[in-house]
XYZ file of C-alpha atoms in Angstrom:
673
model
C 13.916 20.295 9.419
C 12.461 22.040 6.408
C 13.311 25.750 6.375
C 11.546 26.825 3.205
C 12.895 27.848 -0.219
C 15.602 30.484 -0.544
C 17.241 32.070 -3.623
C 21.037 31.716 -3.540
C 23.869 32.211 -6.047
C 25.016 28.936 -7.666
C 27.971 29.578 -10.000
C 27.050 32.535 -12.202
C 23.290 32.221 -11.738
C 20.755 32.679 -8.972
C 18.563 29.674 -8.146
C 15.973 28.732 -5.573
C 17.148 26.048 -3.179
C 15.642 24.167 -0.240
C 16.973 25.190 3.149
C 17.402 22.384 5.706
C 18.210 22.903 9.424
C 20.163 20.331 11.429
C 20.283 19.718 15.120
C 23.277 21.968 15.935
C 21.899 24.886 13.943
C 23.798 23.733 10.852
C 22.204 24.612 7.467
C 22.343 22.830 4.099
C 20.975 24.225 0.827
C 19.643 21.581 -1.544
C 19.597 22.676 -5.171
C 16.876 21.746 -7.654
C 18.826 18.723 -8.949
C 18.500 16.923 -5.626
C 15.026 17.943 -4.444
C 13.524 14.581 -5.469
C 15.870 12.895 -3.009
C 14.467 14.841 -0.060
C 11.551 12.902 1.428
C 8.975 14.231 3.878
C 9.158 12.261 7.122
C 5.848 10.573 7.945
C 5.209 7.833 10.422
C 2.484 6.816 12.823
C 0.582 9.648 14.454
C 2.355 11.072 17.435
C 5.937 10.025 16.466
C 8.378 12.973 16.310
C 11.805 12.172 14.856
C 15.019 13.530 16.326
C 17.241 15.717 14.100
C 20.747 14.595 13.164
C 23.837 16.756 13.672
C 25.433 18.109 10.502
C 28.622 16.206 9.718
C 27.847 13.265 12.056
C 27.295 9.682 10.906
C 24.047 9.243 12.830
C 21.757 9.353 9.834
C 23.880 7.210 7.493
C 24.240 4.613 10.324
C 20.466 4.545 10.896
C 19.918 4.086 7.131
C 22.559 1.303 6.935
C 21.119 -0.555 9.919
C 17.545 -0.247 8.607
C 18.546 -1.337 5.071
C 20.352 -4.423 6.490
C 17.280 -5.493 8.481
C 14.950 -4.868 5.561
C 17.212 -6.920 3.267
C 17.170 -9.824 5.736
C 13.376 -9.801 5.875
C 13.127 -9.493 2.038
C 15.698 -12.323 1.634
C 13.500 -14.577 3.785
C 10.490 -13.776 1.582
C 12.405 -14.521 -1.636
C 13.870 -17.812 -0.289
C 10.285 -18.970 0.406
C 9.248 -17.784 -3.067
C 12.158 -19.685 -4.707
C 11.357 -22.872 -2.725
C 7.737 -22.616 -3.789
C 8.567 -22.053 -7.459
C 10.797 -25.133 -7.415
C 8.283 -27.276 -5.485
C 5.961 -29.607 -7.305
C 2.383 -28.714 -6.463
C -0.868 -29.793 -8.067
C -2.061 -28.268 -11.363
C -5.841 -27.764 -11.113
C -8.116 -28.374 -14.090
C -9.628 -25.690 -16.270
C -13.071 -24.374 -15.362
C -15.880 -26.964 -15.364
C -19.545 -26.380 -16.219
C -20.268 -26.306 -12.459
C -17.611 -23.629 -11.936
C -19.265 -21.464 -14.590
C -22.676 -22.049 -12.991
C -21.435 -20.997 -9.575
C -19.923 -17.785 -10.949
C -23.027 -16.974 -12.888
C -25.147 -17.384 -9.743
C -23.358 -14.493 -7.948
C -26.079 -11.929 -7.252
C -23.869 -8.905 -8.025
C -22.031 -8.194 -11.182
C -18.253 -8.598 -10.695
C -16.340 -5.307 -10.516
C -13.448 -5.139 -13.058
C -10.937 -5.705 -10.238
C -12.804 -8.735 -8.925
C -12.955 -10.307 -12.379
C -9.200 -9.670 -12.857
C -8.275 -11.112 -9.428
C -10.456 -14.189 -9.979
C -8.575 -14.766 -13.269
C -5.170 -14.269 -11.580
C -6.015 -16.821 -8.903
C -7.197 -19.372 -11.453
C -4.003 -18.966 -13.516
C -1.956 -19.640 -10.374
C -4.040 -22.743 -9.607
C -3.610 -24.106 -13.164
C 0.201 -23.896 -12.791
C 2.269 -26.735 -11.382
C 4.140 -24.670 -8.759
C 2.119 -23.889 -5.637
C 0.276 -20.579 -5.544
C 1.033 -17.941 -2.895
C -1.163 -14.964 -3.711
C -2.109 -12.074 -1.483
C -5.424 -10.437 -2.268
C -5.822 -6.983 -0.788
C -9.097 -5.052 -0.752
C -11.365 -3.201 1.662
C -13.931 -5.273 3.576
C -17.010 -5.841 1.457
C -15.174 -5.332 -1.816
C -15.598 -8.998 -2.836
C -12.544 -10.897 -1.502
C -14.763 -13.639 0.014
C -16.351 -14.353 -3.355
C -12.868 -14.815 -4.854
C -12.155 -17.326 -2.082
C -15.434 -19.155 -2.653
C -14.663 -19.665 -6.345
C -11.088 -20.851 -5.653
C -12.302 -23.292 -2.969
C -14.970 -24.746 -5.245
C -12.397 -25.199 -8.015
C -10.132 -27.150 -5.681
C -12.996 -29.364 -4.384
C -13.959 -30.379 -7.949
C -10.492 -31.839 -8.400
C -10.959 -33.981 -5.288
C -8.843 -31.702 -3.030
C -9.712 -30.502 0.487
C -9.713 -26.833 1.421
C -8.800 -25.240 4.758
C -9.901 -21.661 5.498
C -8.061 -20.146 8.443
C -9.567 -17.071 10.151
C -8.429 -15.072 13.204
C -11.692 -15.146 15.165
C -14.563 -17.531 15.853
C -17.038 -14.948 14.718
C -15.379 -14.700 11.338
C -15.334 -18.483 11.051
C -19.101 -18.414 11.619
C -19.597 -15.640 9.058
C -17.512 -17.369 6.385
C -19.283 -20.688 7.113
C -22.645 -19.076 6.485
C -21.406 -17.429 3.244
C -19.913 -20.672 1.915
C -23.052 -22.694 2.785
C -25.170 -20.076 1.053
C -23.030 -19.880 -2.103
C -22.437 -23.628 -2.545
C -25.861 -24.957 -1.496
C -26.639 -26.077 -5.093
C -23.602 -28.358 -5.253
C -22.564 -31.582 -3.466
C -19.933 -29.996 -1.246
C -19.502 -30.872 2.423
C -18.603 -27.785 4.472
C -17.765 -27.724 8.172
C -16.788 -25.084 10.727
C -14.327 -25.934 13.488
C -14.441 -23.504 16.366
C -15.388 -23.129 20.029
C -19.061 -22.725 19.031
C -19.184 -26.539 18.443
C -19.422 -29.074 21.189
C -16.324 -31.271 21.836
C -18.156 -34.249 20.393
C -18.991 -32.369 17.192
C -15.369 -31.175 16.867
C -14.132 -34.742 17.239
C -16.506 -35.909 14.540
C -15.268 -33.140 12.101
C -11.572 -34.045 12.841
C -12.353 -37.728 11.908
C -14.210 -36.725 8.758
C -11.290 -34.522 7.646
C -8.895 -37.453 7.937
C -11.216 -39.592 5.800
C -11.865 -36.811 3.213
C -15.583 -36.729 4.148
C -15.290 -32.945 4.605
C -14.381 -30.930 1.513
C -14.080 -27.415 3.008
C -13.284 -26.689 6.642
C -13.383 -23.189 8.122
C -11.805 -22.486 11.490
C -9.475 -20.491 13.731
C -5.870 -21.632 14.547
C -7.543 -24.745 15.942
C -7.065 -26.021 12.359
C -3.322 -26.125 12.933
C -3.538 -28.378 16.043
C -1.634 -31.674 16.050
C -4.792 -33.783 15.866
C -5.869 -32.303 12.513
C -4.884 -34.527 9.583
C -6.099 -33.854 6.075
C -6.513 -36.737 3.631
C -5.580 -34.504 0.670
C -5.200 -30.768 1.357
C -5.002 -28.822 -1.906
C -5.801 -25.191 -0.958
C -5.214 -23.082 2.118
C -7.050 -19.754 2.403
C -5.864 -17.395 5.160
C -7.920 -14.369 6.227
C -5.986 -11.424 7.776
C -2.777 -13.361 8.312
C -1.149 -10.449 10.205
C -3.624 -10.973 13.088
C -2.167 -14.398 13.907
C 0.693 -14.881 16.388
C 4.260 -15.881 15.519
C 3.735 -19.572 16.326
C 0.749 -19.810 13.941
C 2.780 -18.075 11.195
C 5.643 -20.541 11.621
C 3.302 -23.489 11.241
C 1.750 -21.837 8.186
C 5.184 -21.463 6.547
C 5.823 -25.183 6.758
C 2.359 -25.919 5.382
C 2.534 -23.444 2.509
C 5.495 -24.865 0.585
C 3.500 -27.567 -1.250
C -0.037 -26.330 -0.925
C -1.720 -23.600 -3.002
C -2.197 -20.605 -0.653
C -4.490 -17.622 -0.981
C -4.198 -14.868 1.628
C -6.876 -12.179 2.033
C -6.302 -8.845 3.770
C -8.179 -5.580 4.234
C -5.115 -3.638 5.348
C -4.186 -1.436 2.401
C -0.818 -2.149 0.818
C 0.951 0.960 -0.414
C 0.691 1.157 -4.162
C 4.382 2.082 -4.425
C 5.333 -1.302 -3.002
C 3.315 -3.443 -5.359
C 5.712 -3.766 -8.254
C 8.893 -4.618 -6.385
C 7.192 -7.146 -4.169
C 5.751 -8.945 -7.116
C 9.127 -10.713 -7.245
C 8.723 -11.991 -3.760
C 4.987 -12.499 -3.395
C 2.189 -12.406 -5.946
C -0.151 -9.581 -5.177
C -3.700 -8.713 -6.379
C -5.592 -5.533 -5.545
C -9.365 -4.950 -5.375
C -9.831 -1.225 -5.157
C -13.183 -0.608 -6.891
C -16.181 -0.746 -4.550
C -19.300 -2.667 -5.576
C -21.463 -0.465 -7.857
C -24.465 -0.237 -5.480
C -22.419 0.966 -2.499
C -23.416 4.423 -1.194
C -21.147 6.884 0.612
C -21.574 6.910 4.407
C -23.378 9.983 5.640
C -21.027 11.442 8.250
C -21.796 14.010 10.938
C -19.664 15.548 13.695
C -21.887 16.678 16.563
C -21.740 17.573 20.250
C -23.181 14.938 22.581
C -26.939 15.383 22.890
C -29.052 12.517 24.287
C -32.174 13.547 22.346
C -30.265 13.337 19.069
C -28.635 10.008 20.008
C -32.066 8.561 20.822
C -33.430 9.739 17.435
C -30.483 8.233 15.495
C -30.801 4.870 17.246
C -34.606 4.621 16.928
C -34.430 5.658 13.223
C -32.098 2.737 12.547
C -34.264 0.284 14.529
C -37.418 1.494 12.682
C -35.863 0.348 9.386
C -35.125 -3.006 11.019
C -31.392 -2.388 11.341
C -28.890 -2.436 14.190
C -26.389 0.038 15.699
C -22.741 0.034 16.711
C -22.046 2.424 19.630
C -18.361 2.874 20.381
C -17.433 3.962 23.914
C -13.695 3.362 24.317
C -13.479 3.325 28.134
C -13.805 -0.131 29.704
C -14.140 1.232 33.273
C -17.230 3.297 32.470
C -18.854 1.183 29.745
C -21.402 -0.564 32.073
C -22.393 2.779 33.571
C -22.818 4.273 30.055
C -25.013 1.297 29.056
C -27.306 1.953 32.057
C -27.446 5.650 31.039
C -28.543 4.728 27.473
C -31.027 2.167 28.842
C -32.624 4.832 31.114
C -33.536 6.936 28.052
C -34.440 3.979 25.813
C -35.741 1.178 28.047
C -37.192 -0.685 25.052
C -33.849 -1.386 23.290
C -31.659 -4.390 23.901
C -27.966 -3.532 24.491
C -25.018 -5.952 24.286
C -21.682 -4.924 25.818
C -18.313 -5.977 24.321
C -14.758 -5.078 25.260
C -11.262 -6.535 25.151
C -11.022 -7.390 28.870
C -13.742 -10.025 28.584
C -12.811 -13.721 28.294
C -12.640 -14.624 24.586
C -15.537 -17.090 24.856
C -17.751 -14.477 26.569
C -16.845 -11.819 23.987
C -17.601 -14.157 21.096
C -20.924 -15.061 22.663
C -21.942 -11.396 22.855
C -20.881 -10.697 19.265
C -22.551 -13.840 18.057
C -25.730 -12.716 19.900
C -25.541 -9.414 18.035
C -25.039 -11.251 14.770
C -28.224 -13.312 15.313
C -30.071 -10.112 16.408
C -30.406 -10.796 20.115
C -29.348 -7.158 20.636
C -30.289 -3.945 18.847
C -27.199 -2.008 19.905
C -23.665 -3.311 20.427
C -21.932 -0.980 22.882
C -18.257 -1.705 22.587
C -14.703 -0.412 22.761
C -12.840 -0.064 19.448
C -12.328 -3.872 19.292
C -14.868 -3.889 16.484
C -12.335 -1.891 14.340
C -11.638 -4.934 12.210
C -12.972 -8.325 11.356
C -16.738 -8.060 11.913
C -18.834 -7.774 8.838
C -22.584 -7.462 9.647
C -24.493 -5.934 6.695
C -27.509 -5.283 8.894
C -25.655 -2.653 10.981
C -25.879 0.691 9.237
C -25.553 3.266 12.002
C -22.278 3.880 13.846
C -22.068 6.309 16.814
C -18.650 7.065 18.328
C -18.514 8.737 21.700
C -15.556 11.108 22.317
C -14.470 10.775 18.711
C -11.860 13.479 19.382
C -9.776 10.846 21.225
C -9.336 8.649 18.132
C -6.709 8.791 15.429
C -7.731 9.415 11.834
C -7.005 5.844 10.696
C -9.040 4.386 13.570
C -12.026 6.598 12.755
C -11.817 5.576 9.115
C -11.601 1.858 10.001
C -14.469 2.126 12.468
C -16.685 3.999 10.032
C -15.932 1.281 7.507
C -17.825 -1.224 9.718
C -21.141 0.199 8.408
C -22.352 0.671 4.857
C -21.762 -2.970 3.911
C -24.987 -3.275 1.928
C -26.881 -1.129 -0.538
C -28.595 0.697 2.357
C -27.660 4.284 3.244
C -25.342 4.166 6.314
C -24.786 6.835 8.928
C -21.707 7.630 11.091
C -22.020 10.081 13.972
C -18.872 11.350 15.699
C -19.658 12.808 19.117
C -17.528 15.406 20.941
C -18.093 17.225 24.250
C -18.123 20.735 22.596
C -16.397 22.452 19.712
C -14.428 24.683 22.126
C -13.536 21.727 24.420
C -11.354 19.816 21.985
C -7.905 20.624 20.643
C -7.291 22.009 17.143
C -5.631 18.826 15.819
C -8.555 16.632 16.844
C -10.983 19.064 15.252
C -9.002 19.017 11.952
C -9.092 15.199 11.933
C -12.848 15.170 12.412
C -13.421 17.809 9.759
C -11.281 15.826 7.318
C -13.173 12.604 7.895
C -16.550 14.393 7.651
C -15.427 15.769 4.293
C -14.137 12.469 2.891
C -17.134 10.200 3.119
C -16.915 8.806 -0.437
C -16.056 5.123 -0.677
C -12.481 4.615 -1.698
C -12.197 8.391 -2.000
C -8.471 8.111 -1.762
C -8.712 8.859 1.945
C -5.018 9.571 2.014
C -4.752 10.908 5.541
C -6.151 7.803 7.175
C -4.622 5.476 4.607
C -1.183 6.705 5.538
C -1.321 5.060 8.935
C -2.954 1.915 7.532
C -0.404 1.686 4.747
C 2.340 1.927 7.326
C 0.863 -1.167 8.951
C 0.392 -2.821 5.557
C 3.997 -2.234 4.527
C 5.311 -3.806 7.761
C 2.952 -6.748 7.538
C 3.900 -7.473 3.938
C 7.470 -8.229 4.911
C 6.124 -10.757 7.352
C 7.468 -8.963 10.390
C 6.306 -5.868 12.250
C 8.567 -3.265 10.769
C 6.991 -0.174 12.372
C 10.183 0.464 14.375
C 12.138 0.890 11.120
C 9.407 3.107 9.711
C 9.688 5.367 12.747
C 13.477 5.521 12.258
C 13.586 6.554 8.600
C 10.018 7.629 7.793
C 7.510 5.861 5.597
C 8.610 7.065 2.138
C 12.239 6.179 2.628
C 11.229 2.830 4.144
C 9.263 1.976 1.002
C 12.170 3.066 -1.191
C 14.521 0.825 0.829
C 12.259 -2.192 0.433
C 12.078 -1.603 -3.301
C 15.878 -1.330 -3.529
C 16.460 -4.384 -1.299
C 14.129 -6.614 -3.367
C 15.636 -5.354 -6.663
C 19.197 -6.020 -5.445
C 18.351 -9.524 -4.194
C 16.493 -10.416 -7.390
C 19.353 -9.503 -9.674
C 22.315 -10.579 -7.498
C 21.814 -13.406 -4.962
C 18.753 -14.852 -6.655
C 19.382 -14.237 -10.308
C 18.803 -17.891 -11.286
C 15.302 -17.830 -9.748
C 14.405 -14.674 -11.657
C 16.305 -15.380 -14.902
C 13.120 -14.860 -16.933
C 12.524 -11.426 -15.506
C 13.484 -8.529 -17.802
C 16.653 -6.873 -16.493
C 15.878 -3.394 -15.085
C 17.130 -0.652 -17.341
C 20.251 1.149 -16.245
C 19.940 4.704 -14.980
C 22.139 7.391 -13.519
C 20.873 10.285 -11.443
C 22.682 13.147 -13.202
C 23.029 16.671 -11.883
C 22.706 19.588 -14.287
C 24.775 22.680 -13.576
C 24.045 25.692 -15.790
C 25.416 29.211 -16.024
C 21.960 30.686 -16.755
C 19.016 31.294 -14.458
C 16.199 28.731 -14.100
C 13.259 28.468 -11.718
C 9.703 29.489 -11.113
C 9.371 33.271 -10.567
C 7.489 34.168 -7.333
C 5.437 36.737 -9.227
C 4.141 33.879 -11.437
C 3.588 31.345 -8.588
C 3.561 33.125 -5.207
C 2.970 30.068 -2.930
C 6.218 28.465 -1.792
C 4.682 24.983 -1.353
C 3.277 25.086 -4.898
C 6.765 25.880 -6.263
C 8.390 23.164 -4.162
C 5.857 20.611 -5.281
C 6.414 21.424 -8.983
C 10.267 21.450 -8.611
C 10.139 18.019 -6.993
C 7.691 16.599 -9.604
C 9.770 17.958 -12.545
C 13.120 16.677 -11.425
C 11.722 13.267 -10.392
C 9.823 12.354 -13.597
C 9.762 8.681 -14.598
C 8.074 9.037 -18.015
C 8.216 11.780 -20.667
C 4.449 12.304 -20.697
C 4.590 13.433 -17.064
C 6.270 16.674 -18.245
C 3.247 17.387 -20.455
C 0.852 16.678 -17.592
C 2.820 18.997 -15.230
C 2.933 21.720 -17.968
C -0.845 21.458 -18.552
C -1.518 21.696 -14.807
C 0.705 24.813 -14.411
C -0.908 26.551 -17.414
C -4.355 25.601 -16.146
C -3.686 27.065 -12.674
C -1.286 29.965 -13.336
C -1.517 30.918 -17.010
C 1.062 31.045 -19.844
C 4.584 29.887 -18.967
C 7.306 32.524 -18.500
C 10.700 31.893 -20.233
C 12.329 30.704 -16.955
C 9.678 27.989 -16.400
C 9.883 26.787 -20.019
C 13.673 26.555 -19.592
C 13.201 24.671 -16.274
C 11.014 22.131 -18.046
C 13.505 21.693 -20.878
C 16.250 21.016 -18.247
C 14.021 18.483 -16.415
C 13.541 16.680 -19.752
C 17.307 16.866 -20.366
C 17.920 15.266 -16.945
C 15.484 12.464 -17.883
C 17.315 11.621 -21.160
C 20.790 12.178 -19.676
C 19.998 9.551 -17.007
C 19.149 7.057 -19.771
C 22.252 8.013 -21.766
C 24.157 7.180 -18.508
C 25.759 10.635 -18.104
C 26.700 11.304 -14.447
C 26.726 15.090 -14.763
C 25.935 17.807 -17.293
C 27.891 21.092 -16.895
C 26.723 23.918 -19.195
C 29.101 26.898 -19.274
C 28.963 29.947 -21.513
C 31.555 28.657 -24.000
C 31.771 24.941 -23.314
C 29.653 21.964 -22.193
C 30.962 18.906 -20.343
C 29.108 15.551 -20.196
C 30.693 13.477 -17.435
C 30.664 9.681 -18.028
C 30.508 6.910 -15.340
C 33.587 6.223 -13.191
C 36.177 3.747 -14.550
C 35.105 1.147 -11.963
C 32.064 0.495 -14.120
C 33.875 -2.019 -16.320
C 30.786 -3.163 -18.199
C 30.184 0.375 -19.328
C 33.682 0.936 -20.777
C 33.791 -2.536 -22.378
C 30.507 -2.211 -24.275
C 28.507 1.016 -24.007
C 31.441 3.407 -24.293
C 32.791 1.724 -27.488
C 29.294 1.880 -29.042
C 28.971 5.572 -28.176
C 32.460 6.404 -29.427
C 31.713 4.840 -32.807
C 28.436 6.778 -33.020
C 30.091 10.126 -32.160
C 32.900 9.577 -34.682
C 30.327 8.891 -37.393
C 27.933 11.740 -36.561
C 29.634 14.391 -34.404
C 33.302 14.074 -35.230
C 33.953 17.806 -35.369
C 31.585 18.831 -32.576
C 32.245 16.419 -29.653
C 35.672 15.474 -28.227
C 36.654 12.883 -25.655
C 38.808 13.901 -22.673
C 40.319 11.699 -19.969
C 39.612 12.648 -16.348
C 41.284 11.175 -13.260
C 38.939 8.173 -12.904
C 36.478 8.606 -15.791
C 36.018 10.190 -19.217
C 34.100 13.268 -20.259
C 32.668 14.507 -23.545
C 33.551 18.132 -24.384
C 31.265 20.213 -26.637
C 32.014 23.759 -27.768
C 29.010 25.925 -26.872
C 28.486 27.894 -30.084
C 24.775 28.393 -29.573
C 23.210 31.857 -29.429
C 20.857 31.062 -26.469
C 20.499 28.750 -23.501
C 17.409 27.308 -25.224
C 19.416 26.269 -28.292
C 22.098 24.661 -26.098
C 19.506 22.635 -24.200
C 17.824 21.642 -27.497
C 21.141 20.266 -28.860
C 21.956 18.370 -25.625
C 18.428 16.920 -25.486
C 18.692 15.621 -29.060
C 22.142 14.131 -28.396
C 21.134 12.465 -25.046
C 18.053 10.982 -26.662
C 20.176 9.519 -29.488
C 22.630 7.929 -27.062
C 19.819 6.550 -24.850
C 18.298 5.065 -27.975
C 21.668 3.607 -29.025
C 21.902 1.889 -25.604
C 18.265 0.652 -26.020
C 17.673 2.394 -22.730
C 14.471 4.228 -23.527
C 11.143 3.272 -21.907
């Protein structure tokens, strides 16, 4: 548990350190060198982790167990990837005149992300190995258009396309979109779902086998035994994580030889993108369409007169309303209550305890405007996209989590119309502080894609688990989200460069790094008089000692000057040491010890054979040529160290020399970014 920052004596100097409490009252002080290794625990709302006992193996065992499981899941992903890269698929032709016509007929201008993703998908389709690309973007950000273009490309080469969606309603929506977009071209599109009669379904199944249907859109019914494609070339999967295990297993078998495009609206944490590129190709659409307006959001106490005004205002502009009441047992009663005040409006009721067919019928009725208001539980949280609905009212919004509120609010504002979201609570005094904070936060962040970090956290946690193909939320609860992401990155990297190095032989080798500690006899830190807030100091310490690129130091420096004024000597010294740590890690020093009269640079342990066979010899030659009288080599028990006499008149001059030398060695090793 975090216990704040405390100034303690380290060697000759005083330095701020982070105080951590353990279960048995044990205390550990973490010095500035290691702050970047301390991660804040975050998991799903409501999960409180248990503290470890100081000196016990509980925590290292939990980490080992989690890492092992993550590695297994990542291995499975990479095996599939390797199989796919080795498989012979179909290389689709370059864009035809028709393809260009279709893309030019899109009524909106492509956002930069959309154009980039369309290009990435085409490149995959032109390649001989089968595509497996995951396209991630919020609903309404243009994923369906990417799918339409890919499907049309496949059809022009005589291939069939299957589009798999989790619900019948979505199948219907996609069917209408595809019919609308491809109406100018000779493409036969069919939907296969419960909305069709048995006879009609049978007819579609026969036509698929004879290649009389080019594009078929359906639920998991598409994976039934009786479905035979004449020549399937592209599989498009919408929201794969919403399918059951059996469906996923069938998909795995199908995906090896067929180009596959998966669409998802669950945000994938940015930090995961790069490492997973090795195991699954990933595209992100994060820019909203240009004509999208922020959703006007209000938190209010329940007042029937207001509710009536909001609903009638929406109906007057020919729109429809979502009303969320998340209590199945009282939903009918609540509908009667609304009806009593507004007898003229038509209300449809939807909740998860209805039979699937009945539920779909209600939502379909709402889609074709049989109802003005859909009164439902939170089942509308995902998967329904009705641009005509632009008012969302949520009863007892204080009972919802932040991510749920964000997802629900995202159901409106799908067109260029101004959308409204009203969050109702019993009274300001009647709800707890936490709920009030959540509602205030969501009221404040109404911009589209406004980096809604608080809600995104929970969604990213889901996204991270789903990406690995298994629900990993248990592991996330064990080690926290940040460490979970770090472990995935490490597992994928290890597998790529060890077990699967033949598959990834064309990938550039990751550059070697150490994580050196820097011990100095002089004082460093941020004076409290200069920066009084402890959290500010902690955040800058962590940022400085965790930099990944040199320009980050300049950015941090500019921010500190901008917020707090000119830098005191101690802060300038701290920045110089952070820069030294950066270059020392690339020069592969394990530790830098700066004493008054002498400096030691500790080299890697003798077990690192590669280092002593190549890098060390290179460095030795360089030192003998350039620093013969200044730097000596000394044998330690299991490694070597460089010894430098500290003849400099100030700490600043010492750091300057060490910085220059570390930079030269990193350059010699070709280890600079």
